[in-house]
């Protein structure tokens, strides 16, 4: 398949349904790890993608929130995902984001299409699409997060 143009709008409901399906699929191979994550949910608000869940660490599940800003990068060949804030219970913020991104940088080192610089994960869109047999001939022009929706313009 070759993709050269796409205008896509997803709602919070679309994303959360996909998130539920992804967690169910991952539970088949990473069941013990995923038992510690409860109620994952995405909210789209004020230009941010906000991921929330509860993480079991001991007896009490702690609320976790990650605020992500998405932007086209490298003239539309890549997607920048910037972790602007990470909070667990009442701790975190920018320092928590930096620590998490350091761990992510180690995890993606050497993986094709993925790199970390500071608090930003850069995803080479065409590299990842190739893994699914999709050839991309366009560029990511715009991402807009407004009123519970995310719109992507790829042309």
One Martini backbone bead per residue (centre of mass of N, CA, C, O) as a GRO file, in nm:
protein
  155
    1UNK     BB    1   0.099   0.035   0.020
    2UNK     BB    2   0.019   0.376  -0.074
    3UNK     BB    3   0.074   0.696   0.088
    4UNK     BB    4  -0.003   1.058   0.017
    5UNK     BB    5  -0.301   1.111   0.148
    6UNK     BB    6  -0.432   1.260   0.466
    7UNK     BB    7  -0.737   1.307   0.658
    8UNK     BB    8  -0.748   1.299   1.018
    9UNK     BB    9  -1.004   1.227   1.269
   10UNK     BB   10  -0.996   1.202   1.625
   11UNK     BB   11  -1.133   1.087   1.908
   12UNK     BB   12  -1.129   1.002   2.226
   13UNK     BB   13  -1.287   0.742   2.176
   14UNK     BB   14  -1.109   0.621   1.959
   15UNK     BB   15  -0.850   0.610   2.131
   16UNK     BB   16  -0.963   0.449   2.379
   17UNK     BB   17  -1.040   0.197   2.219
   18UNK     BB   18  -0.750   0.140   2.118
   19UNK     BB   19  -0.621   0.125   2.398
   20UNK     BB   20  -0.780  -0.117   2.502
   21UNK     BB   21  -0.689  -0.313   2.279
   22UNK     BB   22  -0.383  -0.288   2.330
   23UNK     BB   23  -0.385  -0.384   2.626
   24UNK     BB   24  -0.509  -0.661   2.567
   25UNK     BB   25  -0.281  -0.758   2.379
   26UNK     BB   26  -0.039  -0.713   2.578
   27UNK     BB   27  -0.144  -0.909   2.804
   28UNK     BB   28  -0.057  -1.173   2.660
   29UNK     BB   29   0.274  -1.097   2.712
   30UNK     BB   30   0.242  -0.856   2.967
   31UNK     BB   31   0.053  -0.913   3.219
   32UNK     BB   32   0.201  -0.829   3.484
   33UNK     BB   33   0.266  -0.536   3.407
   34UNK     BB   34  -0.039  -0.448   3.333
   35UNK     BB   35  -0.167  -0.486   3.621
   36UNK     BB   36  -0.043  -0.196   3.717
   37UNK     BB   37  -0.247  -0.085   3.497
   38UNK     BB   38  -0.517   0.147   3.527
   39UNK     BB   39  -0.733   0.326   3.350
   40UNK     BB   40  -0.670   0.410   3.060
   41UNK     BB   41  -0.652   0.761   2.934
   42UNK     BB   42  -0.760   1.005   2.692
   43UNK     BB   43  -0.703   1.358   2.650
   44UNK     BB   44  -0.818   1.646   2.455
   45UNK     BB   45  -0.634   1.958   2.527
   46UNK     BB   46  -0.496   2.247   2.454
   47UNK     BB   47  -0.279   2.087   2.254
   48UNK     BB   48  -0.312   1.818   2.427
   49UNK     BB   49  -0.203   1.499   2.529
   50UNK     BB   50  -0.370   1.315   2.788
   51UNK     BB   51  -0.240   1.077   3.011
   52UNK     BB   52  -0.421   0.835   3.212
   53UNK     BB   53  -0.365   0.658   3.529
   54UNK     BB   54  -0.316   0.366   3.734
   55UNK     BB   55  -0.054   0.276   3.962
   56UNK     BB   56   0.074  -0.008   4.104
   57UNK     BB   57   0.241   0.057   4.431
   58UNK     BB   58   0.139  -0.164   4.611
   59UNK     BB   59  -0.161  -0.088   4.771
   60UNK     BB   60  -0.174   0.189   4.610
   61UNK     BB   61  -0.310   0.360   4.362
   62UNK     BB   62  -0.158   0.583   4.136
   63UNK     BB   63  -0.170   0.873   3.984
   64UNK     BB   64  -0.121   0.931   3.628
   65UNK     BB   65   0.038   1.200   3.429
   66UNK     BB   66   0.063   1.285   3.075
   67UNK     BB   67   0.199   1.552   2.881
   68UNK     BB   68   0.148   1.601   2.527
   69UNK     BB   69   0.328   1.721   2.241
   70UNK     BB   70   0.246   1.763   1.897
   71UNK     BB   71   0.473   1.755   1.599
   72UNK     BB   72   0.606   1.833   1.328
   73UNK     BB   73   0.903   1.705   1.154
   74UNK     BB   74   1.127   1.720   0.920
   75UNK     BB   75   0.927   1.825   0.700
   76UNK     BB   76   0.712   1.572   0.778
   77UNK     BB   77   0.886   1.296   0.838
   78UNK     BB   78   0.805   1.362   1.139
   79UNK     BB   79   0.736   1.305   1.494
   80UNK     BB   80   0.684   1.502   1.775
   81UNK     BB   81   0.712   1.394   2.125
   82UNK     BB   82   0.636   1.591   2.404
   83UNK     BB   83   0.723   1.582   2.744
   84UNK     BB   84   0.601   1.824   2.970
   85UNK     BB   85   0.452   1.618   3.181
   86UNK     BB   86   0.499   1.429   3.496
   87UNK     BB   87   0.270   1.256   3.717
   88UNK     BB   88   0.277   1.126   4.062
   89UNK     BB   89   0.043   1.217   4.217
   90UNK     BB   90   0.237   1.492   4.362
   91UNK     BB   91   0.463   1.417   4.166
   92UNK     BB   92   0.692   1.594   3.943
   93UNK     BB   93   0.701   1.707   3.621
   94UNK     BB   94   0.982   1.799   3.466
   95UNK     BB   95   1.164   1.594   3.616
   96UNK     BB   96   0.996   1.343   3.549
   97UNK     BB   97   1.025   1.369   3.243
   98UNK     BB   98   1.335   1.345   3.224
   99UNK     BB   99   1.357   1.062   3.348
  100UNK     BB  100   1.173   0.912   3.146
  101UNK     BB  101   1.336   0.993   2.886
  102UNK     BB  102   1.595   0.849   2.965
  103UNK     BB  103   1.469   0.565   2.955
  104UNK     BB  104   1.367   0.582   2.662
  105UNK     BB  105   1.640   0.623   2.525
  106UNK     BB  106   1.745   0.342   2.600
  107UNK     BB  107   1.510   0.173   2.468
  108UNK     BB  108   1.555   0.310   2.157
  109UNK     BB  109   1.827   0.234   2.107
  110UNK     BB  110   1.866   0.131   1.768
  111UNK     BB  111   1.590   0.201   1.668
  112UNK     BB  112   1.407   0.234   1.403
  113UNK     BB  113   1.265   0.565   1.393
  114UNK     BB  114   1.400   0.628   1.686
  115UNK     BB  115   1.432   0.924   1.904
  116UNK     BB  116   1.612   1.114   2.163
  117UNK     BB  117   1.564   1.466   2.277
  118UNK     BB  118   1.528   1.506   2.571
  119UNK     BB  119   1.164   1.544   2.576
  120UNK     BB  120   1.192   1.408   2.275
  121UNK     BB  121   1.019   1.209   2.050
  122UNK     BB  122   1.125   1.073   1.740
  123UNK     BB  123   0.925   0.987   1.450
  124UNK     BB  124   0.973   0.800   1.169
  125UNK     BB  125   0.716   0.744   0.975
  126UNK     BB  126   0.819   0.568   0.731
  127UNK     BB  127   0.967   0.354   0.896
  128UNK     BB  128   0.712   0.245   1.045
  129UNK     BB  129   0.536   0.188   0.796
  130UNK     BB  130   0.717  -0.034   0.671
  131UNK     BB  131   0.651  -0.250   0.894
  132UNK     BB  132   0.337  -0.248   0.751
  133UNK     BB  133   0.361  -0.200   0.426
  134UNK     BB  134   0.395   0.121   0.406
  135UNK     BB  135   0.403   0.379   0.173
  136UNK     BB  136   0.542   0.704   0.194
  137UNK     BB  137   0.484   1.031  -0.002
  138UNK     BB  138   0.448   1.226   0.229
  139UNK     BB  139   0.356   1.484   0.470
  140UNK     BB  140   0.343   1.623   0.782
  141UNK     BB  141   0.173   1.929   0.829
  142UNK     BB  142  -0.057   1.872   1.066
  143UNK     BB  143  -0.155   1.932   1.416
  144UNK     BB  144  -0.476   1.917   1.592
  145UNK     BB  145  -0.598   2.013   1.923
  146UNK     BB  146  -0.962   2.008   1.951
  147UNK     BB  147  -1.238   1.944   2.119
  148UNK     BB  148  -1.163   1.619   2.147
  149UNK     BB  149  -0.957   1.637   1.897
  150UNK     BB  150  -0.757   1.492   1.628
  151UNK     BB  151  -0.570   1.638   1.357
  152UNK     BB  152  -0.445   1.514   1.041
  153UNK     BB  153  -0.208   1.631   0.788
  154UNK     BB  154  -0.141   1.439   0.491
  155UNK     BB  155   0.065   1.540   0.177
   0.00000   0.00000   0.00000
